Amino acid sequence: QVQLVESGGGTVQVGGSLRVSCVVSGSIFDINVMGWYRQAPGKQRELVATMTSGGTTNYQGSVKGRFTISRDNAKNTVSLQMNSLKPEDTAVYYCNARVDTWSRLYDYWGQGTQVTVVS
């Protein structure tokens, strides 16, 4: 029912820019936190950036100053503008939506979009 679909991934040169976006559809309301996570081959998934419904952001240290997260609460979309890309940014980027209710926490994930940074 609930689907998160990422788009915008691809291959970019070192120092280049890329923008990934995510659209949430289905029966989901009041998404507390939306964000982006990434997973490189052989590594664990890590947080990249998140934003609460109120606009509070959280960035992984290595992307601060380079990446910018934005969110449209009305449209249930979240985007990540990635600038000054580095090879270590290469990973599958996953969109995440978190709904925190009084009794249960729900996490929804997209299928992921590949971002490859090459020299």
PDB file of C-alpha atoms in Angstrom:
ATOM      1  CA  GLN A   1       0.000   0.000   0.000  1.00  0.00           C
ATOM      2  CA  VAL A   2       2.493   2.569   1.152  1.00  0.00           C
ATOM      3  CA  GLN A   3       5.165   3.122  -1.411  1.00  0.00           C
ATOM      4  CA  LEU A   4       8.257   5.255  -1.482  1.00  0.00           C
ATOM      5  CA  VAL A   5       9.775   5.767  -4.886  1.00  0.00           C
ATOM      6  CA  GLU A   6      13.168   7.348  -5.340  1.00  0.00           C
ATOM      7  CA  SER A   7      14.400   8.964  -8.494  1.00  0.00           C
ATOM      8  CA  GLY A   8      17.310  11.006  -9.701  1.00  0.00           C
ATOM      9  CA  GLY A   9      20.147   8.620  -9.105  1.00  0.00           C
ATOM     10  CA  GLY A  10      22.865   8.078 -11.620  1.00  0.00           C
ATOM     11  CA  THR A  11      26.522   8.492 -12.358  1.00  0.00           C
ATOM     12  CA  VAL A  12      28.299  11.768 -11.836  1.00  0.00           C
ATOM     13  CA  GLN A  13      31.863  13.013 -11.933  1.00  0.00           C
ATOM     14  CA  VAL A  14      33.767  13.858  -8.794  1.00  0.00           C
ATOM     15  CA  GLY A  15      32.836  17.344  -7.715  1.00  0.00           C
ATOM     16  CA  GLY A  16      29.573  17.236  -9.570  1.00  0.00           C
ATOM     17  CA  SER A  17      26.030  17.494  -8.330  1.00  0.00           C
ATOM     18  CA  LEU A  18      23.020  15.265  -8.238  1.00  0.00           C
ATOM     19  CA  ARG A  19      19.531  15.580  -6.836  1.00  0.00           C
ATOM     20  CA  VAL A  20      17.567  12.587  -5.650  1.00  0.00           C
ATOM     21  CA  SER A  21      13.891  12.780  -4.865  1.00  0.00           C
ATOM     22  CA  CYS A  22      11.339  10.594  -3.184  1.00  0.00           C
ATOM     23  CA  VAL A  23       7.583  10.505  -3.425  1.00  0.00           C
ATOM     24  CA  VAL A  24       5.443   8.772  -0.835  1.00  0.00           C
ATOM     25  CA  SER A  25       2.095   7.382  -1.873  1.00  0.00           C
ATOM     26  CA  GLY A  26      -0.589   5.343  -0.193  1.00  0.00           C
ATOM     27  CA  SER A  27      -2.421   5.516   3.081  1.00  0.00           C
ATOM     28  CA  ILE A  28       0.086   7.380   5.147  1.00  0.00           C
ATOM     29  CA  PHE A  29      -0.356  10.552   7.135  1.00  0.00           C
ATOM     30  CA  ASP A  30       1.583  12.703   9.529  1.00  0.00           C
ATOM     31  CA  ILE A  31       5.028  11.540   8.606  1.00  0.00           C
ATOM     32  CA  ASN A  32       7.155  12.638  11.508  1.00  0.00           C
ATOM     33  CA  VAL A  33      10.523  12.259   9.866  1.00  0.00           C
ATOM     34  CA  MET A  34      11.597  11.892   6.285  1.00  0.00           C
ATOM     35  CA  GLY A  35      15.108  11.360   5.223  1.00  0.00           C
ATOM     36  CA  TRP A  36      17.805   9.664   3.269  1.00  0.00           C
ATOM     37  CA  TYR A  37      20.037   6.786   4.137  1.00  0.00           C
ATOM     38  CA  ARG A  38      22.691   5.133   2.073  1.00  0.00           C
ATOM     39  CA  GLN A  39      24.442   1.825   1.885  1.00  0.00           C
ATOM     40  CA  ALA A  40      27.670   1.100   0.103  1.00  0.00           C
ATOM     41  CA  PRO A  41      28.711  -2.436  -0.846  1.00  0.00           C
ATOM     42  CA  GLY A  42      29.938  -4.342   2.172  1.00  0.00           C
ATOM     43  CA  LYS A  43      28.925  -1.603   4.562  1.00  0.00           C
ATOM     44  CA  GLN A  44      25.998  -0.991   6.826  1.00  0.00           C
ATOM     45  CA  ARG A  45      23.268   1.463   6.075  1.00  0.00           C
ATOM     46  CA  GLU A  46      23.962   4.902   7.433  1.00  0.00           C
ATOM     47  CA  LEU A  47      22.011   8.069   7.906  1.00  0.00           C
ATOM     48  CA  VAL A  48      22.645  10.817   5.405  1.00  0.00           C
ATOM     49  CA  ALA A  49      20.089  13.449   6.288  1.00  0.00           C
ATOM     50  CA  THR A  50      16.681  13.707   7.886  1.00  0.00           C
ATOM     51  CA  MET A  51      14.067  16.349   8.373  1.00  0.00           C
ATOM     52  CA  THR A  52      11.152  16.407  10.765  1.00  0.00           C
ATOM     53  CA  SER A  53       7.738  17.688   9.836  1.00  0.00           C
ATOM     54  CA  GLY A  54       8.633  20.847  11.701  1.00  0.00           C
ATOM     55  CA  GLY A  55      11.739  21.464   9.654  1.00  0.00           C
ATOM     56  CA  THR A  56      14.440  20.269  12.002  1.00  0.00           C
ATOM     57  CA  THR A  57      17.312  18.743  10.070  1.00  0.00           C
ATOM     58  CA  ASN A  58      20.015  16.287  10.906  1.00  0.00           C
ATOM     59  CA  TYR A  59      23.008  15.586   8.696  1.00  0.00           C
ATOM     60  CA  GLN A  60      25.688  12.987   8.758  1.00  0.00           C
ATOM     61  CA  GLY A  61      28.944  14.757   9.458  1.00  0.00           C
ATOM     62  CA  SER A  62      30.638  13.912   6.189  1.00  0.00           C
ATOM     63  CA  VAL A  63      27.893  15.516   4.098  1.00  0.00           C
ATOM     64  CA  LYS A  64      27.394  18.720   6.039  1.00  0.00           C
ATOM     65  CA  GLY A  65      27.906  21.716   3.830  1.00  0.00           C
ATOM     66  CA  ARG A  66      27.604  19.615   0.699  1.00  0.00           C
ATOM     67  CA  PHE A  67      24.151  18.067   0.895  1.00  0.00           C
ATOM     68  CA  THR A  68      20.854  19.791   1.511  1.00  0.00           C
ATOM     69  CA  ILE A  69      17.618  18.070   2.373  1.00  0.00           C
ATOM     70  CA  SER A  70      14.259  19.570   1.561  1.00  0.00           C
ATOM     71  CA  ARG A  71      10.746  18.422   2.248  1.00  0.00           C
ATOM     72  CA  ASP A  72       7.261  19.203   1.078  1.00  0.00           C
ATOM     73  CA  ASN A  73       4.863  18.035   3.753  1.00  0.00           C
ATOM     74  CA  ALA A  74       1.787  18.634   1.641  1.00  0.00           C
ATOM     75  CA  LYS A  75       3.067  16.483  -1.184  1.00  0.00           C
ATOM     76  CA  ASN A  76       4.851  13.921   0.965  1.00  0.00           C
ATOM     77  CA  THR A  77       8.055  14.353  -0.918  1.00  0.00           C
ATOM     78  CA  VAL A  78      11.636  14.716   0.149  1.00  0.00           C
ATOM     79  CA  SER A  79      14.672  15.579  -1.890  1.00  0.00           C
ATOM     80  CA  LEU A  80      18.379  15.611  -1.360  1.00  0.00           C
ATOM     81  CA  GLN A  81      20.577  18.011  -3.244  1.00  0.00           C
ATOM     82  CA  MET A  82      24.077  16.620  -3.361  1.00  0.00           C
ATOM     83  CA  ASN A  83      26.926  18.890  -4.306  1.00  0.00           C
ATOM     84  CA  SER A  84      30.682  18.456  -4.405  1.00  0.00           C
ATOM     85  CA  LEU A  85      30.246  14.738  -4.683  1.00  0.00           C
ATOM     86  CA  LYS A  86      33.071  12.447  -3.709  1.00  0.00           C
ATOM     87  CA  PRO A  87      33.792   8.820  -4.565  1.00  0.00           C
ATOM     88  CA  GLU A  88      32.941   7.859  -1.005  1.00  0.00           C
ATOM     89  CA  ASP A  89      29.424   9.108  -1.619  1.00  0.00           C
ATOM     90  CA  THR A  90      28.885   6.182  -3.957  1.00  0.00           C
ATOM     91  CA  ALA A  91      26.084   4.075  -2.541  1.00  0.00           C
ATOM     92  CA  VAL A  92      22.488   3.079  -2.885  1.00  0.00           C
ATOM     93  CA  TYR A  93      20.418   5.879  -1.459  1.00  0.00           C
ATOM     94  CA  TYR A  94      17.212   4.960   0.303  1.00  0.00           C
ATOM     95  CA  CYS A  95      14.298   7.176   1.105  1.00  0.00           C
ATOM     96  CA  ASN A  96      12.803   6.767   4.550  1.00  0.00           C
ATOM     97  CA  ALA A  97       9.547   7.853   6.096  1.00  0.00           C
ATOM     98  CA  ARG A  98       8.932   7.428   9.791  1.00  0.00           C
ATOM     99  CA  VAL A  99       5.574   7.576  11.482  1.00  0.00           C
ATOM    100  CA  ASP A 100       5.726   7.706  15.246  1.00  0.00           C
ATOM    101  CA  THR A 101       2.345   7.033  16.820  1.00  0.00           C
ATOM    102  CA  TRP A 102       1.382   6.755  20.460  1.00  0.00           C
ATOM    103  CA  SER A 103       1.669   2.977  20.317  1.00  0.00           C
ATOM    104  CA  ARG A 104       3.957   2.076  17.462  1.00  0.00           C
ATOM    105  CA  LEU A 105       6.731   3.313  15.263  1.00  0.00           C
ATOM    106  CA  TYR A 106       6.548   2.661  11.548  1.00  0.00           C
ATOM    107  CA  ASP A 107       9.409   2.856   9.109  1.00  0.00           C
ATOM    108  CA  TYR A 108       8.823   2.822   5.394  1.00  0.00           C
ATOM    109  CA  TRP A 109      11.572   2.460   2.844  1.00  0.00           C
ATOM    110  CA  GLY A 110      11.991   2.991  -0.837  1.00  0.00           C
ATOM    111  CA  GLN A 111      13.658   0.560  -3.172  1.00  0.00           C
ATOM    112  CA  GLY A 112      16.777   2.658  -3.392  1.00  0.00           C
ATOM    113  CA  THR A 113      18.488   4.545  -6.149  1.00  0.00           C
ATOM    114  CA  GLN A 114      22.101   4.094  -7.125  1.00  0.00           C
ATOM    115  CA  VAL A 115      24.454   7.041  -6.937  1.00  0.00           C
ATOM    116  CA  THR A 116      27.870   6.510  -8.423  1.00  0.00           C
ATOM    117  CA  VAL A 117      30.630   9.084  -8.283  1.00  0.00           C
ATOM    118  CA  VAL A 118      33.487   8.509 -10.694  1.00  0.00           C
ATOM    119  CA  SER A 119      36.760  10.209 -11.465  1.00  0.00           C
TER     120      SER A 119
END
